[in-house]
Coordinates of C-alpha atoms in Angstrom, one line a residue:
X159 CA -6.8 25.8 2.1
X160 CA -10.4 24.8 2.8
X161 CA -11.0 21.1 2.7
X162 CA -13.8 19.9 0.4
X163 CA -15.4 16.5 1.1
X164 CA -15.2 13.8 -1.5
X165 CA -12.7 12.5 -4.0
X166 CA -12.3 14.9 -6.9
X167 CA -12.0 12.2 -9.6
X168 CA -15.0 10.0 -8.9
X169 CA -14.8 6.5 -10.4
X170 CA -18.4 6.6 -11.4
X171 CA -18.0 9.5 -13.9
X172 CA -18.0 8.7 -17.6
X173 CA -14.4 9.8 -18.0
X174 CA -13.0 7.5 -15.2
X175 CA -12.6 4.5 -17.5
X176 CA -10.6 6.6 -20.0
X177 CA -8.4 7.8 -17.1
X178 CA -7.8 4.2 -15.9
X179 CA -6.8 3.2 -19.5
X180 CA -4.4 6.1 -19.8
X181 CA -2.9 5.5 -16.3
X182 CA -2.4 1.8 -17.2
X183 CA -0.6 2.7 -20.4
X184 CA 1.6 5.2 -18.6
X185 CA 2.5 3.3 -15.4
X186 CA 1.7 -0.4 -15.6
X187 CA 5.1 -1.3 -17.0
X188 CA 6.8 0.4 -14.0
X189 CA 4.5 -1.3 -11.5
X190 CA 5.0 -4.7 -13.1
X191 CA 8.8 -4.3 -13.2
X192 CA 8.9 -3.7 -9.5
X193 CA 6.6 -6.6 -8.6
X194 CA 8.5 -8.9 -10.9
X195 CA 11.7 -8.1 -8.9
X196 CA 10.0 -9.3 -5.7
X197 CA 9.7 -12.7 -7.3
X198 CA 5.9 -12.9 -7.5
X199 CA 4.7 -16.4 -8.5
X200 CA 2.1 -19.1 -8.2
X201 CA 0.3 -19.1 -4.8
X202 CA 1.1 -15.6 -3.8
X203 CA -1.5 -13.7 -1.7
X204 CA -1.9 -10.1 -2.9
X205 CA -3.9 -7.1 -1.8
X206 CA -4.4 -4.4 -4.4
X207 CA -5.5 -1.2 -2.5
X208 CA -7.7 1.3 -4.2
X209 CA -7.6 -0.7 -7.4
X210 CA -9.5 1.6 -9.7
X211 CA -9.1 -0.1 -13.1
X212 CA -8.6 -3.8 -13.7
X213 CA -5.2 -3.8 -15.4
X214 CA -3.0 -4.5 -12.3
X215 CA -5.6 -6.8 -10.8
X216 CA -5.8 -8.9 -13.9
X217 CA -2.0 -9.1 -14.2
X218 CA -1.6 -10.2 -10.6
X219 CA -4.3 -12.9 -11.1
X220 CA -2.3 -14.4 -14.0
X221 CA 0.9 -14.3 -11.9
X222 CA -0.5 -16.0 -8.8
X223 CA -2.6 -18.5 -10.7
X224 CA -5.5 -20.6 -9.3
X225 CA -3.7 -21.4 -6.0
X226 CA -3.1 -17.7 -5.3
X227 CA -5.3 -14.9 -4.0
X228 CA -5.8 -11.3 -5.2
X229 CA -8.0 -9.1 -3.0
X230 CA -8.9 -5.9 -4.8
X231 CA -10.4 -3.1 -2.7
X232 CA -11.8 0.3 -3.3
X233 CA -14.4 2.7 -1.8
X234 CA -16.2 2.3 -5.2
X235 CA -16.1 -1.0 -6.9
X236 CA -18.4 -0.2 -9.8
X237 CA -15.4 -0.8 -12.2
X238 CA -14.9 -4.4 -11.0
X239 CA -17.6 -6.5 -12.7
X240 CA -15.2 -7.9 -15.3
X241 CA -12.5 -8.7 -12.8
X242 CA -14.6 -10.6 -10.2
X243 CA -13.6 -14.2 -10.7
X244 CA -11.2 -16.6 -9.0
X245 CA -8.5 -15.9 -7.8
X246 CA -9.8 -12.3 -7.6
X247 CA -12.0 -11.1 -4.8
X248 CA -13.4 -7.6 -4.9
X249 CA -14.7 -5.8 -1.8
X250 CA -15.8 -2.3 -0.9
X251 CA -13.2 -1.0 1.6
X252 CA -11.8 2.3 2.9
X253 CA -8.1 1.8 3.6
X254 CA -7.9 4.9 5.8
X255 CA -10.8 3.8 8.0
X256 CA -11.4 0.0 7.8
X257 CA -9.5 -2.9 9.1
X258 CA -7.4 -4.8 6.5
X259 CA -9.4 -7.3 4.4
X260 CA -7.3 -10.2 5.8
X261 CA -3.7 -10.8 6.8
X262 CA -0.7 -12.8 5.7
X263 CA -0.3 -11.1 2.3
X264 CA 2.9 -11.7 0.4
X265 CA 2.3 -8.4 -1.5
X266 CA 0.4 -5.2 -0.7
X267 CA 0.3 -2.6 -3.5
X268 CA -1.3 0.9 -3.8
X269 CA -0.8 3.2 -6.8
X270 CA -2.0 6.8 -6.9
X271 CA -4.1 6.2 -3.8
X272 CA -2.6 7.3 -0.5
X273 CA -2.1 10.9 -1.4
X274 CA -5.9 11.3 -1.6
X275 CA -6.7 9.4 1.6
X276 CA -7.5 11.7 4.6
X277 CA -5.9 9.4 7.2
X278 CA -2.8 8.4 5.2
X279 CA -0.9 7.3 8.4
X280 CA -3.6 4.9 9.4
X281 CA -3.8 3.6 5.8
X282 CA -0.1 2.9 5.7
X283 CA -0.1 1.1 9.1
X284 CA -3.1 -1.0 7.9
X285 CA -1.3 -2.1 4.8
X286 CA 1.9 -3.1 6.7
X287 CA -0.2 -4.9 9.3
X288 CA -1.7 -7.0 6.6
X289 CA 1.7 -8.3 5.3
X290 CA 3.2 -11.6 6.5
X291 CA 6.7 -11.4 7.9
X292 CA 9.0 -11.0 4.9
X293 CA 6.1 -9.7 2.8
X294 CA 6.6 -6.8 0.4
X295 CA 4.9 -3.4 0.3
X296 CA 4.9 -1.3 -2.9
X297 CA 3.4 2.2 -2.6
X298 CA 3.4 4.4 -5.7
X299 CA 2.2 8.0 -5.7
X300 CA 2.5 11.1 -7.7
X301 CA 4.4 14.2 -6.6
X302 CA 2.7 17.2 -8.4
X303 CA 4.6 19.7 -6.3
X304 CA 7.9 18.2 -7.5
X305 CA 7.0 18.8 -11.2
X306 CA 4.0 21.2 -11.3
X307 CA 3.9 21.8 -15.1
X308 CA 1.8 20.1 -17.7
X309 CA 4.0 21.5 -20.5
X310 CA 7.5 21.9 -19.1
X311 CA 8.8 23.6 -22.3
X312 CA 6.7 26.7 -22.0
X313 CA 7.2 28.9 -25.1
X314 CA 3.9 30.5 -26.0
X315 CA 0.2 30.9 -25.4
X316 CA -0.8 27.2 -25.8
X317 CA 1.8 26.2 -23.2
X318 CA 0.9 29.0 -20.8
X319 CA -2.8 28.0 -21.0
X320 CA -2.0 24.3 -20.4
X321 CA 0.1 25.2 -17.4
X322 CA -2.5 27.6 -16.0
X323 CA -5.1 24.8 -16.2
X324 CA -2.7 22.4 -14.4
X325 CA -2.2 25.0 -11.7
X326 CA -6.0 25.2 -11.2
X327 CA -6.2 21.4 -11.1
X328 CA -3.5 21.2 -8.4
X329 CA -5.4 23.8 -6.3
X330 CA -8.6 21.7 -6.6
X331 CA -6.7 18.6 -5.5
X332 CA -5.3 20.4 -2.5
X333 CA -8.7 21.7 -1.6
X334 CA -10.0 18.2 -1.6
X335 CA -7.3 17.1 0.8
X336 CA -4.7 15.6 -1.5
X337 CA -1.0 15.8 -0.4
X338 CA 0.8 17.2 -3.5
X339 CA 4.2 16.4 -2.0
X340 CA 3.5 12.9 -0.7
X341 CA 5.5 10.9 -3.3
X342 CA 8.9 12.3 -2.1
X343 CA 8.2 11.3 1.5
X344 CA 7.5 7.6 0.8
X345 CA 11.0 6.2 1.4
X346 CA 11.2 7.9 4.8
X347 CA 7.7 6.9 5.7
X348 CA 8.4 3.3 4.9
X349 CA 11.6 3.3 6.9
X350 CA 9.9 5.0 9.9
X351 CA 7.2 2.3 9.7
X352 CA 9.8 -0.4 10.3
X353 CA 10.1 -1.8 6.8
X354 CA 13.5 -3.2 5.8
X355 CA 15.4 -2.9 2.5
X356 CA 13.6 0.2 1.5
X357 CA 14.3 1.5 -2.0
X358 CA 12.6 3.9 -4.3
X359 CA 12.7 5.4 -7.8
X360 CA 10.7 7.8 -10.0
X361 CA 9.2 7.7 -13.5
X362 CA 8.4 10.9 -15.4
X363 CA 6.6 10.3 -18.6
X364 CA 6.6 13.1 -21.2
X365 CA 5.4 13.3 -24.9
X366 CA 3.3 10.1 -24.8
X367 CA -0.2 9.7 -26.4
X368 CA -1.3 8.4 -23.0
X369 CA -0.3 11.8 -21.5
X370 CA -2.7 13.5 -23.9
X371 CA -5.4 11.0 -23.3
X372 CA -5.1 11.4 -19.6
X373 CA -5.2 15.2 -19.8
X374 CA -8.3 15.2 -22.0
X375 CA -10.2 12.8 -19.8
X376 CA -9.2 14.6 -16.6
X377 CA -10.1 18.1 -17.8
X378 CA -13.5 16.9 -19.1
X379 CA -14.1 15.1 -15.8
X380 CA -13.4 18.2 -13.6
X381 CA -14.6 20.8 -16.0
X382 CA -17.4 22.1 -13.9
X383 CA -15.2 22.4 -10.8
X384 CA -12.5 24.2 -12.7
X385 CA -14.9 26.8 -14.0
X386 CA -16.7 27.2 -10.6
X387 CA -13.3 27.9 -9.0
X388 CA -13.1 31.0 -11.1
X389 CA -9.5 30.5 -12.5
X390 CA -10.5 29.4 -16.0
X391 CA -13.5 29.8 -18.3
X392 CA -15.4 27.4 -20.5
X393 CA -13.7 29.0 -23.4
X394 CA -10.2 28.4 -21.9
X395 CA -11.1 24.7 -21.5
X396 CA -12.5 24.4 -25.0
X397 CA -9.3 26.0 -26.4
X398 CA -7.1 23.8 -24.4
X399 CA -8.9 20.5 -25.3
X400 CA -8.7 21.5 -29.0
X401 CA -4.9 22.1 -28.5
X402 CA -4.5 18.7 -26.9
X403 CA -6.4 17.0 -29.8
X404 CA -4.8 19.0 -32.7
X405 CA -1.2 19.8 -31.6
X406 CA 2.0 17.9 -31.1
X407 CA 2.1 18.8 -27.4
X408 CA 5.0 17.7 -25.2
X409 CA 2.6 17.0 -22.2
X410 CA 4.0 15.6 -19.0
X411 CA 2.6 14.0 -15.8
X412 CA 3.7 14.5 -12.3
X413 CA 6.6 12.1 -11.4
X414 CA 5.4 8.7 -10.1
X415 CA 7.5 7.8 -7.1
X416 CA 7.6 4.1 -6.3
X417 CA 8.8 3.0 -2.9
X418 CA 9.1 -0.5 -1.6
X419 CA 10.3 -2.4 1.4
X420 CA 10.0 -5.8 3.3
X421 CA 8.3 -6.4 6.6
X422 CA 10.6 -7.7 9.3

């Protein structure tokens, strides 16, 4: 497909905050469970890559306390005003192009980031480089190709419309350079990069209010691009958004694959 420059889901758009809130509701408990298993505690040094919203950054700050350090980076830090206080440091950074913002980290974490980064290999190398020996890497990414449907139980016109819109969204993501099958490759990529004790699991939310909130915010955010692509009309989108608001819809997300390992 033709590559289109720029991230499709711009953090500066009005719906971005709603998406961050929905993603936090869906996935924070999974992320926190994994990091807790690493033994995070006072004094840890953490790098949160492509931080987006503040929920993970704020949780890490509480865990590491005043003697710790949380470096939160993103290509757009307009979201970060309320998070910028010790032990949190926020800086503009492109993980696929820039050198790491330090080294000796106990934890490096990225969620729903690397599949959108043009130079994913460099980004992963950079994150591992920033770890101390024995430090932990946790990479979490979606795999839309593994579960491509918005409404898995397709029975009628509402479900068909929802799934058609999800297909159009997936095409836009691919055209903007996203790797729609990146999540399933994470365990292998971490092993090949030299990490030890690599493990992985997947979380597949369905029928959650947060799934509906995420869908509404996402479709509103990319509405113009969807219509311009010619696969759906404004009327289709209006009908779908009304269905999401009014119906008991069993909406799903793509599976979130979490993979983690330890630096030798």
